[in-house]
Amino acid sequence: MKWLHYLDIYDRYLSAYRDLPVRFLEIGVADGGSFNVWRPYFGDRAVLYGIDISDSSIDKVNALGIGCHGRVGSQADPEFLASVVSEMGGLDIVVDDGSHIAEHQLASFRTLFPLLSDGGLYICEDLHTSYWDDWQGGLRRPGTFIEVVKDIIDCLHKWYYPIDNAMVDMDLHTKVPAVHVHDSMVVIEKAKVDPPVMLIK
Ligand SMILES: C[S@@+](CC[C@H](N)C(=O)[O-])C[C@H]1O[C@@H](n2cnc3c(N)ncnc32)[C@H](O)[C@@H]1O
């Protein structure tokens, strides 16, 4: 899904990466149409990859003729994801627009976030599905990606309180300077975070 309000959100976070040799991975490519936007947006130097479980979707990406690379596999398969990142030569931006199934979103985040470069972004979209039964969703239902994001927000504050939750093993307080939550989209920044220093009490 791509909703109209996503465009401003994308531009807000992605404009800083334009015309750079950014390594970009989109999870879920459908008919490959988004790459007709990503290529002119990021420019010729960007390394653009897409993954999908559908052979025909990947065939369409590879047939676009604009230097985008599609690979067939599941976002829930850590070995596959790691092999794609290795082929890409690293990873700066992820957009998860794949199955929108909570377990898959979490598996991708757990595999790909550690592989992101410092200064990179992890974007997961269509988070309204976290509330929908057909996507293993529900209000405050444990395990949805919205609940994972809430856990991540708690983890950022581990400097101040002994946070203990399902995400604490990733040491995100040292790796995530900011989490930006929008309607249906979260943007998680990756960069080294130093322990906080109190200036005035
Ligand atoms: C919403 S569409 C992607 C739309 C595309 N990003 C765009 O903007 O045009 C979701 C895609 O995710 C793919 N998908 C579903 N389950 C997947 C999985 N486990 N791993 C990777 N891709 C998956 C589907 O085949 C489908 O092509």
Tab-separated table of C-alpha atoms and ligand atoms in Angstrom:
chain	number	residue	atom	x	y	z
A	1	MET	CA	0.000	0.000	0.000
A	2	LYS	CA	1.136	3.546	-0.615
A	3	TRP	CA	-1.049	6.266	0.893
A	4	LEU	CA	-0.971	9.905	-0.141
A	5	HIS	CA	0.273	11.098	3.234
A	6	TYR	CA	3.297	8.773	2.978
A	7	LEU	CA	4.888	10.984	0.316
A	8	ASP	CA	5.572	13.898	2.658
A	9	ILE	CA	6.840	11.543	5.348
A	10	TYR	CA	9.232	9.844	2.936
A	11	ASP	CA	10.559	13.150	1.679
A	12	ARG	CA	11.028	14.455	5.209
A	13	TYR	CA	13.414	11.616	6.066
A	14	LEU	CA	14.832	10.529	2.704
A	15	SER	CA	15.683	13.827	1.058
A	16	ALA	CA	19.043	13.893	2.874
A	17	TYR	CA	20.079	10.735	1.003
A	18	ARG	CA	19.332	11.979	-2.525
A	19	ASP	CA	22.160	11.859	-5.092
A	20	LEU	CA	24.317	9.776	-2.773
A	21	PRO	CA	25.482	6.159	-3.265
A	22	VAL	CA	22.881	5.086	-0.720
A	23	ARG	CA	22.145	1.371	-0.334
A	24	PHE	CA	18.372	0.995	-0.246
A	25	LEU	CA	16.297	-2.157	0.256
A	26	GLU	CA	12.537	-2.370	-0.192
A	27	ILE	CA	10.801	-5.417	1.265
A	28	GLY	CA	7.792	-6.267	-0.929
A	29	VAL	CA	7.843	-4.949	-4.478
A	30	ALA	CA	4.493	-6.096	-6.010
A	31	ASP	CA	4.711	-4.944	-9.651
A	32	GLY	CA	7.923	-2.995	-9.117
A	33	GLY	CA	6.204	0.359	-9.569
A	34	SER	CA	7.815	1.973	-6.533
A	35	PHE	CA	11.247	1.650	-8.143
A	36	ASN	CA	10.092	3.979	-10.896
A	37	VAL	CA	9.823	6.509	-8.079
A	38	TRP	CA	12.888	5.489	-6.043
A	39	ARG	CA	15.347	5.604	-8.969
A	40	PRO	CA	14.707	9.208	-10.063
A	41	TYR	CA	14.309	10.239	-6.416
A	42	PHE	CA	17.648	8.831	-5.188
A	43	GLY	CA	19.519	9.269	-8.459
A	44	ASP	CA	21.843	7.063	-10.484
A	45	ARG	CA	24.397	6.433	-7.738
A	46	ALA	CA	21.942	4.694	-5.419
A	47	VAL	CA	22.133	0.918	-5.005
A	48	LEU	CA	18.484	-0.145	-5.157
A	49	TYR	CA	17.349	-3.649	-4.207
A	50	GLY	CA	13.922	-5.177	-3.680
A	51	ILE	CA	12.899	-8.537	-2.305
A	52	ASP	CA	9.638	-10.429	-2.639
A	53	ILE	CA	8.350	-13.992	-2.305
A	54	SER	CA	6.765	-13.680	-5.728
A	55	ASP	CA	8.905	-14.709	-8.717
A	56	SER	CA	6.808	-12.607	-11.069
A	57	SER	CA	7.202	-9.504	-8.902
A	58	ILE	CA	10.957	-9.896	-8.912
A	59	ASP	CA	10.985	-10.528	-12.663
A	60	LYS	CA	9.211	-7.184	-13.088
A	61	VAL	CA	11.772	-5.325	-10.970
A	62	ASN	CA	14.661	-6.866	-12.870
A	63	ALA	CA	12.994	-6.011	-16.188
A	64	LEU	CA	12.565	-2.313	-15.382
A	65	GLY	CA	15.902	-1.498	-17.004
A	66	ILE	CA	16.734	1.229	-14.498
A	67	GLY	CA	19.455	-0.596	-12.589
A	68	CYS	CA	17.299	-2.013	-9.795
A	69	HIS	CA	17.899	-5.495	-8.449
A	70	GLY	CA	15.203	-7.909	-7.342
A	71	ARG	CA	15.783	-11.065	-5.350
A	72	VAL	CA	13.261	-13.791	-4.511
A	73	GLY	CA	12.911	-14.778	-0.878
A	74	SER	CA	11.049	-14.145	2.328
A	75	GLN	CA	11.507	-11.257	4.687
A	76	ALA	CA	11.178	-13.821	7.476
A	77	ASP	CA	14.320	-15.680	6.366
A	78	PRO	CA	17.383	-14.245	8.148
A	79	GLU	CA	19.935	-16.064	5.966
A	80	PHE	CA	18.314	-14.787	2.793
A	81	LEU	CA	18.206	-11.226	4.095
A	82	ALA	CA	21.838	-11.350	5.163
A	83	SER	CA	22.869	-12.667	1.742
A	84	VAL	CA	21.066	-9.807	-0.012
A	85	VAL	CA	22.729	-7.217	2.237
A	86	SER	CA	26.096	-8.834	1.565
A	87	GLU	CA	25.449	-8.581	-2.173
A	88	MET	CA	24.462	-4.922	-1.732
A	89	GLY	CA	27.740	-4.165	0.013
A	90	GLY	CA	25.938	-2.876	3.087
A	91	LEU	CA	22.665	-1.246	3.947
A	92	ASP	CA	21.607	2.345	4.631
A	93	ILE	CA	17.819	2.405	4.283
A	94	VAL	CA	15.138	-0.261	4.648
A	95	VAL	CA	11.481	0.176	3.727
A	96	ASP	CA	9.364	-2.740	4.931
A	97	ASP	CA	6.287	-2.883	2.702
A	98	GLY	CA	6.126	-6.684	2.614
A	99	SER	CA	3.617	-9.070	4.137
A	100	HIS	CA	2.658	-6.735	7.023
A	101	ILE	CA	2.461	-9.887	9.170
A	102	ALA	CA	3.759	-9.086	12.647
A	103	GLU	CA	6.105	-12.064	12.930
A	104	HIS	CA	7.629	-11.230	9.537
A	105	GLN	CA	8.067	-7.537	10.363
A	106	LEU	CA	9.824	-8.428	13.582
A	107	ALA	CA	12.039	-11.065	11.950
A	108	SER	CA	13.145	-8.528	9.322
A	109	PHE	CA	13.842	-5.852	11.905
A	110	ARG	CA	15.848	-8.212	14.088
A	111	THR	CA	17.967	-9.307	11.117
A	112	LEU	CA	18.350	-6.048	9.203
A	113	PHE	CA	18.640	-3.401	11.902
A	114	PRO	CA	22.016	-4.743	13.127
A	115	LEU	CA	23.232	-4.673	9.501
A	116	LEU	CA	22.231	-1.024	8.949
A	117	SER	CA	25.013	1.521	8.759
A	118	ASP	CA	25.269	4.278	11.339
A	119	GLY	CA	23.249	7.164	9.960
A	120	GLY	CA	20.820	4.718	8.397
A	121	LEU	CA	17.032	4.487	8.607
A	122	TYR	CA	14.643	1.589	9.167
A	123	ILE	CA	11.143	2.362	7.926
A	124	CYS	CA	8.163	0.087	8.437
A	125	GLU	CA	4.947	1.109	6.768
A	126	ASP	CA	1.249	0.202	6.823
A	127	LEU	CA	1.253	-0.132	10.587
A	128	HIS	CA	-2.531	0.239	10.669
A	129	THR	CA	-2.388	-3.496	9.881
A	130	SER	CA	-1.153	-3.925	13.469
A	131	TYR	CA	-4.768	-3.297	14.468
A	132	TRP	CA	-6.401	-5.595	11.888
A	133	ASP	CA	-7.333	-9.239	12.652
A	134	ASP	CA	-6.394	-10.456	9.165
A	135	TRP	CA	-2.798	-9.341	9.782
A	136	GLN	CA	-2.476	-10.922	13.253
A	137	GLY	CA	-3.361	-7.499	14.629
A	138	GLY	CA	-5.533	-6.046	17.371
A	139	LEU	CA	-5.480	-3.109	19.760
A	140	ARG	CA	-2.588	-3.637	22.190
A	141	ARG	CA	-2.233	-7.207	20.948
A	142	PRO	CA	1.184	-8.511	22.042
A	143	GLY	CA	3.622	-9.070	19.196
A	144	THR	CA	2.233	-6.586	16.663
A	145	PHE	CA	4.823	-4.253	15.221
A	146	ILE	CA	3.103	-1.300	16.896
A	147	GLU	CA	3.686	-3.057	20.233
A	148	VAL	CA	7.292	-3.756	19.191
A	149	VAL	CA	7.707	-0.032	18.501
A	150	LYS	CA	6.363	0.747	21.968
A	151	ASP	CA	8.922	-1.667	23.421
A	152	ILE	CA	11.655	0.049	21.401
A	153	ILE	CA	10.595	3.423	22.802
A	154	ASP	CA	10.913	1.964	26.294
A	155	CYS	CA	14.347	0.542	25.397
A	156	LEU	CA	15.617	4.004	24.440
A	157	HIS	CA	15.181	4.926	28.096
A	158	LYS	CA	17.219	2.059	29.484
A	159	TRP	CA	19.782	4.640	30.626
A	160	TYR	CA	17.329	5.756	33.305
A	161	TYR	CA	15.415	2.616	34.288
A	162	PRO	CA	16.125	-1.149	34.150
A	163	ILE	CA	13.849	-1.742	31.153
A	164	ASP	CA	13.051	-5.413	30.603
A	165	ASN	CA	10.987	-6.315	27.549
A	166	ALA	CA	11.053	-8.415	24.373
A	167	MET	CA	13.412	-6.021	22.563
A	168	VAL	CA	15.904	-5.270	25.303
A	169	ASP	CA	18.435	-7.826	24.020
A	170	MET	CA	19.173	-5.577	20.992
A	171	ASP	CA	20.748	-2.840	23.165
A	172	LEU	CA	18.812	-0.242	21.217
A	173	HIS	CA	19.490	2.512	23.763
A	174	THR	CA	23.033	2.608	22.379
A	175	LYS	CA	21.985	2.437	18.721
A	176	VAL	CA	18.723	4.371	18.239
A	177	PRO	CA	18.834	8.143	18.663
A	178	ALA	CA	15.203	8.601	17.631
A	179	VAL	CA	11.976	6.794	16.741
A	180	HIS	CA	9.514	8.793	14.633
A	181	VAL	CA	5.955	7.503	14.773
A	182	HIS	CA	3.515	8.697	12.099
A	183	ASP	CA	0.089	7.505	11.030
A	184	SER	CA	0.836	3.963	9.783
A	185	MET	CA	4.591	4.493	9.499
A	186	VAL	CA	7.550	4.349	11.847
A	187	VAL	CA	11.022	5.656	11.030
A	188	ILE	CA	13.755	4.317	13.299
A	189	GLU	CA	17.111	6.084	13.124
A	190	LYS	CA	20.351	4.188	13.602
A	191	ALA	CA	23.460	5.863	15.027
A	192	LYS	CA	25.764	5.427	17.993
A	193	VAL	CA	24.202	6.873	21.141
A	194	ASP	CA	26.483	7.936	23.978
A	195	PRO	CA	25.355	7.763	27.601
A	196	PRO	CA	23.367	10.887	28.487
A	197	VAL	CA	25.175	13.649	30.349
A	198	MET	CA	23.185	15.785	32.779
A	199	LEU	CA	23.998	19.484	32.455
A	200	ILE	CA	21.775	20.989	35.151
A	201	LYS	CA	19.830	19.309	37.920
B	1	LIG	C1	1.991	-4.023	-0.559
B	1	LIG	S1	2.819	-5.012	-1.710
B	1	LIG	C2	4.281	-4.091	-2.026
B	1	LIG	C3	4.021	-2.838	-2.803
B	1	LIG	C4	5.274	-2.122	-3.263
B	1	LIG	N1	6.180	-1.842	-2.167
B	1	LIG	C5	4.893	-0.824	-3.941
B	1	LIG	O1	4.975	0.230	-3.287
B	1	LIG	O2	4.510	-0.870	-5.110
B	1	LIG	C6	3.375	-6.311	-0.699
B	1	LIG	C7	4.326	-7.294	-1.374
B	1	LIG	O3	4.917	-8.062	-0.343
B	1	LIG	C8	5.165	-9.351	-0.840
B	1	LIG	N2	5.329	-10.293	0.277
B	1	LIG	C9	4.374	-10.967	0.967
B	1	LIG	N3	4.927	-11.759	1.894
B	1	LIG	C10	6.268	-11.560	1.811
B	1	LIG	C11	7.384	-12.106	2.512
B	1	LIG	N4	7.229	-13.003	3.504
B	1	LIG	N5	8.625	-11.692	2.150
B	1	LIG	C12	8.806	-10.785	1.158
B	1	LIG	N6	7.771	-10.236	0.447
B	1	LIG	C13	6.523	-10.626	0.778
B	1	LIG	C14	3.942	-9.639	-1.710
B	1	LIG	O4	4.233	-10.654	-2.655
B	1	LIG	C15	3.688	-8.262	-2.340
B	1	LIG	O5	4.296	-8.172	-3.610
